[in-house]
Coordinates of C-alpha atoms and ligand atoms in Angstrom, one line a residue:
X1 CA -0.1 0.1 0.0
X2 CA 1.3 3.4 -0.9
X3 CA 2.1 6.0 2.1
X4 CA 1.1 8.7 0.4
X5 CA -2.7 8.5 0.4
X6 CA -4.6 10.6 -2.0
X7 CA -8.0 11.3 -0.2
X8 CA -11.1 11.9 -2.3
X9 CA -11.3 15.5 -0.9
X10 CA -9.1 18.0 1.1
X11 CA -9.9 21.4 2.2
X12 CA -7.8 23.9 0.2
X13 CA -6.8 27.3 1.5
X14 CA -7.3 29.8 -1.4
X15 CA -5.8 33.0 0.2
X16 CA -6.7 35.2 2.9
X17 CA -9.0 32.9 4.9
X18 CA -7.2 32.9 8.2
X19 CA -6.5 36.5 7.9
X20 CA -10.1 37.4 7.3
X21 CA -11.1 35.4 10.2
X22 CA -8.7 37.0 12.5
X23 CA -10.4 40.0 11.1
X24 CA -13.7 38.9 12.2
X25 CA -12.6 38.6 15.5
X26 CA -10.9 42.0 15.4
X27 CA -14.3 43.6 14.3
X28 CA -15.6 42.2 17.6
X29 CA -18.5 40.5 15.6
X30 CA -18.2 36.8 15.3
X31 CA -22.3 36.2 15.4
X32 CA -24.2 36.4 12.0
X33 CA -24.8 38.9 9.7
X34 CA -21.4 40.8 10.4
X35 CA -19.5 42.5 7.8
X36 CA -18.0 39.6 6.0
X37 CA -21.5 38.0 5.8
X38 CA -22.8 41.1 4.0
X39 CA -19.7 40.9 1.7
X40 CA -20.8 37.4 0.9
X41 CA -24.2 38.4 0.2
X42 CA -23.2 41.3 -2.0
X43 CA -20.8 39.1 -3.8
X44 CA -23.3 36.4 -4.6
X45 CA -25.9 39.0 -5.7
X46 CA -23.5 40.8 -8.1
X47 CA -21.5 37.6 -9.4
X48 CA -24.5 35.5 -10.2
X49 CA -27.3 38.4 -10.7
X50 CA -29.3 37.0 -7.9
X51 CA -31.8 39.4 -6.4
X52 CA -31.2 38.7 -2.9
X53 CA -28.8 36.0 -1.2
X54 CA -28.7 35.1 2.5
X55 CA -26.0 32.7 3.9
X56 CA -27.5 29.9 6.0
X57 CA -25.5 27.0 7.9
X58 CA -25.8 24.8 5.5
X59 CA -27.7 23.7 2.2
X60 CA -29.9 21.4 4.0
X61 CA -30.9 24.5 6.0
X62 CA -31.6 26.7 2.8
X63 CA -33.6 23.8 1.6
X64 CA -35.2 23.6 5.0
X65 CA -36.1 27.4 4.4
X66 CA -37.6 26.8 1.3
X67 CA -40.1 24.5 2.2
X68 CA -41.2 26.9 5.0
X69 CA -41.4 29.5 2.6
X70 CA -43.5 27.8 0.2
X71 CA -45.7 27.2 3.3
X72 CA -45.6 23.5 2.4
X73 CA -48.4 21.5 4.2
X74 CA -49.1 17.8 5.2
X75 CA -50.1 16.0 2.2
X76 CA -48.7 18.4 -0.2
X77 CA -46.6 16.7 -3.0
X78 CA -43.1 17.6 -4.4
X79 CA -41.5 16.3 -7.4
X80 CA -37.6 15.3 -6.7
X81 CA -35.3 13.3 -8.5
X82 CA -34.5 9.8 -6.7
X83 CA -30.9 10.6 -7.5
X84 CA -30.0 13.4 -5.0
X85 CA -29.0 13.8 -1.4
X86 CA -31.2 13.2 1.5
X87 CA -31.6 16.8 2.3
X88 CA -33.4 17.8 -0.9
X89 CA -36.3 15.7 -0.3
X90 CA -35.9 15.7 4.1
X91 CA -36.5 19.6 4.2
X92 CA -39.7 19.0 2.4
X93 CA -40.8 15.8 4.1
X94 CA -40.1 17.3 7.5
X95 CA -43.0 19.7 6.8
X96 CA -45.4 16.8 5.8
X97 CA -44.7 16.8 2.4
X98 CA -44.9 13.6 0.1
X99 CA -42.0 13.0 -2.4
X100 CA -42.9 11.8 -5.8
X101 CA -39.6 10.6 -7.3
X102 CA -38.6 11.3 -10.7
X103 CA -36.1 9.3 -12.6
X104 CA -32.8 10.8 -14.3
X105 CA -31.4 11.2 -18.1
X106 CA -28.8 8.4 -18.4
X107 CA -26.3 11.1 -19.9
X108 CA -26.5 14.1 -17.6
X109 CA -27.9 12.3 -14.6
X110 CA -30.1 15.3 -14.3
X111 CA -34.0 14.8 -13.7
X112 CA -35.8 13.5 -16.8
X113 CA -38.3 16.7 -17.7
X114 CA -40.0 14.4 -20.1
X115 CA -41.3 12.4 -17.2
X116 CA -42.7 15.4 -15.1
X117 CA -46.2 16.0 -16.6
X118 CA -47.2 12.2 -15.6
X119 CA -46.3 12.7 -12.1
X120 CA -48.2 15.9 -11.6
X121 CA -51.4 15.7 -9.3
X122 CA -53.8 18.4 -7.8
X123 CA -51.5 17.9 -4.8
X124 CA -48.3 18.8 -6.4
X125 CA -46.8 22.2 -5.1
X126 CA -43.3 22.0 -6.4
X127 CA -40.7 20.8 -8.6
X128 CA -37.3 20.3 -7.0
X129 CA -34.3 20.1 -9.4
X130 CA -30.9 19.3 -8.8
X131 CA -28.3 20.2 -11.0
X132 CA -26.0 17.0 -10.9
X133 CA -22.4 17.7 -11.0
X134 CA -23.2 21.4 -11.9
X135 CA -24.5 20.2 -15.2
X136 CA -27.6 22.1 -16.0
X137 CA -31.1 20.6 -15.9
X138 CA -33.2 21.4 -19.1
X139 CA -34.7 24.5 -17.4
X140 CA -36.7 26.0 -20.3
X141 CA -39.2 22.8 -20.4
X142 CA -39.1 22.5 -16.4
X143 CA -40.1 26.2 -16.2
X144 CA -42.6 26.1 -18.8
X145 CA -44.4 23.0 -17.1
X146 CA -44.2 24.4 -13.8
X147 CA -46.0 27.4 -15.0
X148 CA -48.5 25.7 -17.1
X149 CA -49.3 23.8 -13.6
X150 CA -48.9 26.6 -11.2
X151 CA -45.8 25.0 -9.3
X152 CA -42.9 26.6 -7.8
X153 CA -39.6 25.4 -9.0
X154 CA -36.8 25.2 -6.5
X155 CA -33.2 24.5 -7.6
X156 CA -31.0 22.5 -5.4
X157 CA -27.6 24.0 -6.8
X158 CA -25.5 22.5 -4.1
X159 CA -23.1 21.2 -6.8
X160 CA -23.6 24.0 -9.4
X161 CA -22.1 27.2 -8.1
X162 CA -20.9 29.1 -11.5
X163 CA -22.5 26.5 -13.8
X164 CA -24.9 28.1 -16.4
X165 CA -27.6 26.7 -18.7
X166 CA -28.0 28.7 -21.9
X167 CA -25.6 31.2 -20.7
X168 CA -27.4 32.0 -17.5
X169 CA -26.1 31.0 -14.1
X170 CA -27.8 28.0 -12.3
X171 CA -29.5 29.3 -9.1
X172 CA -31.0 31.9 -11.1
X173 CA -34.0 30.0 -12.5
X174 CA -36.1 28.9 -9.8
X175 CA -38.4 31.0 -7.4
X176 CA -35.8 29.9 -5.0
X177 CA -32.4 28.2 -5.2
X178 CA -29.9 26.8 -2.6
X179 CA -26.0 26.5 -2.4
X180 CA -23.8 24.4 -0.2
X181 CA -20.4 25.4 0.8
X182 CA -19.6 22.3 2.7
X183 CA -16.0 21.1 2.5
X184 CA -16.5 19.1 -0.6
X185 CA -17.7 21.9 -2.9
X186 CA -15.7 24.3 -5.3
X187 CA -16.1 27.1 -2.7
X188 CA -16.2 26.2 0.8
X189 CA -16.2 27.1 4.5
X190 CA -16.3 23.9 6.4
X191 CA -20.0 23.8 6.9
X192 CA -22.3 26.3 5.1
X193 CA -24.7 27.4 2.5
X194 CA -26.8 30.1 1.0
X195 CA -30.5 30.8 -0.1
X196 CA -30.8 32.8 -3.3
X197 CA -34.2 34.5 -3.7
X198 CA -35.3 35.2 -7.3
X199 CA -39.0 35.8 -6.4
X200 CA -38.7 38.9 -4.0
X201 CA -42.1 37.9 -2.7
X202 CA -40.2 35.3 -0.3
X203 CA -37.6 38.0 0.7
X204 CA -38.9 39.3 4.0
X205 CA -40.2 36.4 5.3
X206 CA -36.7 34.5 4.6
X207 CA -35.1 37.1 6.6
X208 CA -37.5 36.7 9.4
X209 CA -37.3 33.0 9.2
X210 CA -33.6 33.0 9.5
X211 CA -33.6 35.3 12.3
X212 CA -35.6 32.9 14.9
X213 CA -38.9 34.5 13.9
X214 CA -37.9 38.0 14.5
X215 CA -37.9 41.1 12.6
X216 CA -34.1 41.9 13.7
X217 CA -32.8 42.3 10.1
X218 CA -35.3 45.2 9.7
X219 CA -34.5 46.8 12.7
X220 CA -30.6 46.4 12.0
X221 CA -31.5 48.5 8.9
X222 CA -33.4 51.1 10.8
X223 CA -36.8 50.2 9.3
X224 CA -38.2 49.5 12.8
X225 CA -37.2 51.1 16.2
X226 CA -37.5 47.5 17.7
X227 CA -37.2 43.8 17.1
X228 CA -39.6 41.4 17.9
X229 CA -41.4 37.9 17.4
X230 CA -43.3 38.2 14.4
X231 CA -43.4 34.9 12.9
X232 CA -42.2 31.1 13.2
X233 CA -38.5 30.6 12.7
X234 CA -35.3 29.0 13.4
X235 CA -31.5 30.2 13.7
X236 CA -30.1 29.2 10.1
X237 CA -27.2 32.3 9.8
X238 CA -23.7 31.3 10.2
X239 CA -21.0 32.9 12.2
X240 CA -19.4 35.9 10.7
X241 CA -15.9 33.9 11.2
X242 CA -17.4 31.2 8.6
X243 CA -18.2 34.2 6.4
X244 CA -14.9 35.6 6.5
X245 CA -13.2 32.1 5.3
X246 CA -16.0 31.9 2.6
X247 CA -15.2 35.3 1.5
X248 CA -11.8 34.9 1.0
X249 CA -12.6 31.8 -1.3
X250 CA -15.0 33.9 -3.0
X251 CA -12.4 36.3 -3.8
X252 CA -10.4 33.1 -5.5
X253 CA -13.4 32.2 -7.2
X254 CA -11.5 32.5 -10.8
X255 CA -8.3 30.8 -9.6
X256 CA -10.3 27.9 -8.1
X257 CA -12.4 27.4 -11.3
X258 CA -9.1 27.5 -13.0
X259 CA -7.6 24.6 -11.3
X260 CA -10.6 22.7 -11.5
X261 CA -11.1 23.0 -15.0
X262 CA -7.5 22.0 -15.3
X263 CA -8.0 18.9 -13.1
X264 CA -11.3 17.8 -14.9
X265 CA -9.6 18.2 -18.5
X266 CA -6.7 16.1 -17.4
X267 CA -8.9 13.3 -16.0
X268 CA -11.2 13.6 -19.4
X269 CA -8.4 13.5 -21.7
X270 CA -6.3 11.0 -19.6
X271 CA -9.3 8.4 -19.6
X272 CA -11.3 9.1 -22.9
X273 CA -9.3 6.4 -24.9
X274 CA -9.3 3.8 -22.3
X275 CA -13.3 4.7 -21.4
X276 CA -14.0 3.9 -25.1
X277 CA -12.2 0.4 -25.2
X278 CA -13.7 -0.6 -22.1
X279 CA -17.0 0.8 -22.5
X280 CA -16.8 3.0 -19.4
X281 CA -19.2 6.3 -19.2
X282 CA -17.7 9.9 -18.8
X283 CA -19.2 12.7 -18.0
X284 CA -21.6 14.4 -20.4
X285 CA -22.1 18.2 -21.1
X286 CA -24.7 19.3 -23.2
X287 CA -23.9 22.3 -25.6
X288 CA -26.7 24.3 -23.8
X289 CA -24.4 24.0 -20.4
X290 CA -21.4 25.3 -19.0
X291 CA -20.1 23.1 -16.3
X292 CA -18.7 24.6 -13.0
X293 CA -16.1 21.5 -13.0
X294 CA -17.3 20.4 -9.4
X295 CA -16.7 16.6 -9.9
X296 CA -15.4 13.7 -11.9
X297 CA -17.0 10.6 -12.3
X298 CA -17.0 7.5 -14.1
X299 CA -19.7 4.7 -15.0
X300 CA -18.4 1.3 -14.6
X301 CA -20.3 -1.7 -16.6
X302 CA -21.8 -3.2 -13.2
X303 CA -21.6 -2.7 -9.4
X304 CA -19.2 -5.5 -8.9
X305 CA -16.8 -4.0 -11.3
X306 CA -17.3 -0.4 -9.6
X307 CA -16.5 -2.0 -5.9
X308 CA -13.6 -4.0 -7.4
X309 CA -12.1 -0.8 -8.7
X310 CA -12.6 1.0 -5.5
X311 CA -10.7 -1.8 -3.6
X312 CA -8.1 -1.9 -6.2
X313 CA -7.6 2.1 -6.0
X314 CA -7.4 1.8 -2.2
X315 CA -4.7 -0.8 -2.3
X316 CA -2.7 2.2 -4.4
X317 CA -3.4 4.6 -1.6
X318 CA -6.3 6.3 -3.8
X319 CA -9.8 7.0 -2.3
X320 CA -12.5 6.7 -4.9
X321 CA -16.0 7.0 -3.5
X322 CA -19.8 6.1 -5.0
X323 CA -22.4 8.7 -4.8
X324 CA -26.3 8.6 -4.0
X325 CA -28.3 5.6 -3.4
X326 CA -31.8 5.8 -5.0
X327 CA -34.0 7.4 -2.5
X328 CA -37.2 5.8 -3.8
X329 CA -36.0 2.3 -2.4
X330 CA -34.3 3.6 0.5
X331 CA -35.9 2.8 4.0
X332 CA -37.9 6.2 4.0
X333 CA -38.7 5.9 0.1
X334 CA -40.3 2.7 0.9
X335 CA -42.6 4.0 3.4
X336 CA -43.9 6.5 0.8
X337 CA -44.6 3.6 -1.5
X338 CA -41.2 3.5 -3.7
X339 CA -40.2 0.2 -5.0
X340 CA -37.3 -1.1 -7.3
X341 CA -38.3 -0.4 -11.1
X342 CA -39.9 3.0 -10.3
X343 CA -36.8 5.0 -11.5
X344 CA -34.8 2.3 -13.6
X345 CA -32.2 4.6 -14.6
X346 CA -31.3 5.7 -11.1
X347 CA -31.0 2.3 -9.9
X348 CA -28.3 1.4 -12.5
X349 CA -26.3 4.8 -12.3
X350 CA -26.1 4.9 -8.7
X351 CA -24.6 1.0 -8.8
X352 CA -22.2 2.2 -11.6
X353 CA -21.0 5.5 -10.5
X354 CA -17.7 6.1 -9.1
X355 CA -16.0 9.6 -8.3
X356 CA -12.5 10.0 -8.4
X357 CA -10.4 12.2 -6.0
X358 CA -11.2 15.8 -7.0
X359 CA -9.7 19.2 -4.9
X360 CA -8.4 22.5 -5.8
X361 CA -5.0 21.6 -4.9
X362 CA -4.7 18.1 -6.4
X363 CA -1.0 18.0 -7.8
X364 CA 0.1 16.8 -11.4
X365 CA 2.1 13.9 -9.8
X366 CA -1.4 13.0 -7.8
X367 CA -3.3 13.2 -10.8
X368 CA -0.9 11.0 -12.7
X369 CA -1.3 8.3 -10.1
X370 CA -5.0 8.5 -10.1
X371 CA -4.9 7.9 -13.9
X372 CA -2.4 5.2 -13.6
X373 CA -4.4 3.5 -11.1
X374 CA -7.5 3.4 -12.7
X375 CA -6.1 2.5 -16.1
X376 CA -4.2 -0.3 -14.3
X377 CA -7.5 -1.9 -13.1
X378 CA -8.2 -5.2 -15.1
X379 CA -11.3 -6.1 -15.9
Ligands
PLP401 C1 -27.6 17.7 -4.3 C2 -27.5 18.0 -2.6 N1 -28.1 19.0 -1.7 C3 -28.0 19.1 -0.6 C4 -26.9 18.8 -0.2 C5 -26.6 19.4 1.4 O1 -25.6 20.2 1.6 P1 -25.0 20.7 2.9 O2 -24.1 19.7 3.3 O3 -24.4 22.0 2.8 O4 -26.3 20.8 3.7 C6 -25.6 17.9 -0.9 C7 -24.9 17.4 0.0 O5 -23.7 17.4 -0.7 C8 -26.2 17.7 -2.1 O6 -25.0 16.8 -2.7

């Protein structure tokens, strides 16, 4: 076994993270909504063209805020891809929603918009889209269907910061969108997220919900002379120390994206011939999409083959990992009536997908080792 282990992910400092965190302390403001949080909000709004951005403690919490803001009631239905992280759906389920699972396209691994209309009922409230690996879903069709049936679109854009569909940033299509700044994301602060609000109808209530059900944000803007309990709410704002770390990463976004593009392209060109020879699937990015280089995955012929490759790489000191298990056949999914065969593409993709190490500071030598490791696998 090699001693220099290559992890799947590694947090990478981009520039001024530690200095800005110290500054947050010197500012004597380490709770939420300090100077760095405000800088992050402005940065997101200006860079992406978002009407209002609010940092949250995670993408999960931004999704919970979305379900709250849509006033999801017990028995409401939300359409969600089965191939996603539990939080996309859990956020709505904890408010009593029933998830209706939709399958994905076998090439982009994004939800299959051609299957949406058959799943809509009189109880459907929202379509939750996930831009897998930051490759945009077919947003034109999805928005058209949503409009026709009076449904709200929420984009879970955990993977897709800087990704675009037809030249427009992901996260700007839905009434609401959510970002993740978890350690594994392109831009990170360990644990963190953001709610992106494109429909300003939700703006004021979002501020209240995020601030324990109080109108504290209005108070700080001088719009009311004292703040009080005005609605339901919770505490969804991160410490300004985390916002300081995140802002330092935002400042280096172009550099980070450049590094990730290089890694993604090295994997793609390094594996193309091998993949063709052994009928291995590689990521597909349609012409309509600009991808944010969030991850690199390969699709093996079978689950046995995928598991054998994981073991083979592990022996070479390389950590490669699978991804989502289908939600419709999970313990919770079955309770909602899910059964094998409901989302056949999700079921087979979930078995076959393997993600290779991918982090900003992955070196050329490490990249070469991963490529050698993968191509040295005997089928
Ligand atoms: C699609 C998707 N949504 C939501 C999340 C949850 O993000 P967070 O850890 O910031 O809550 C993840 C986690 O990676 C994810 O993959």
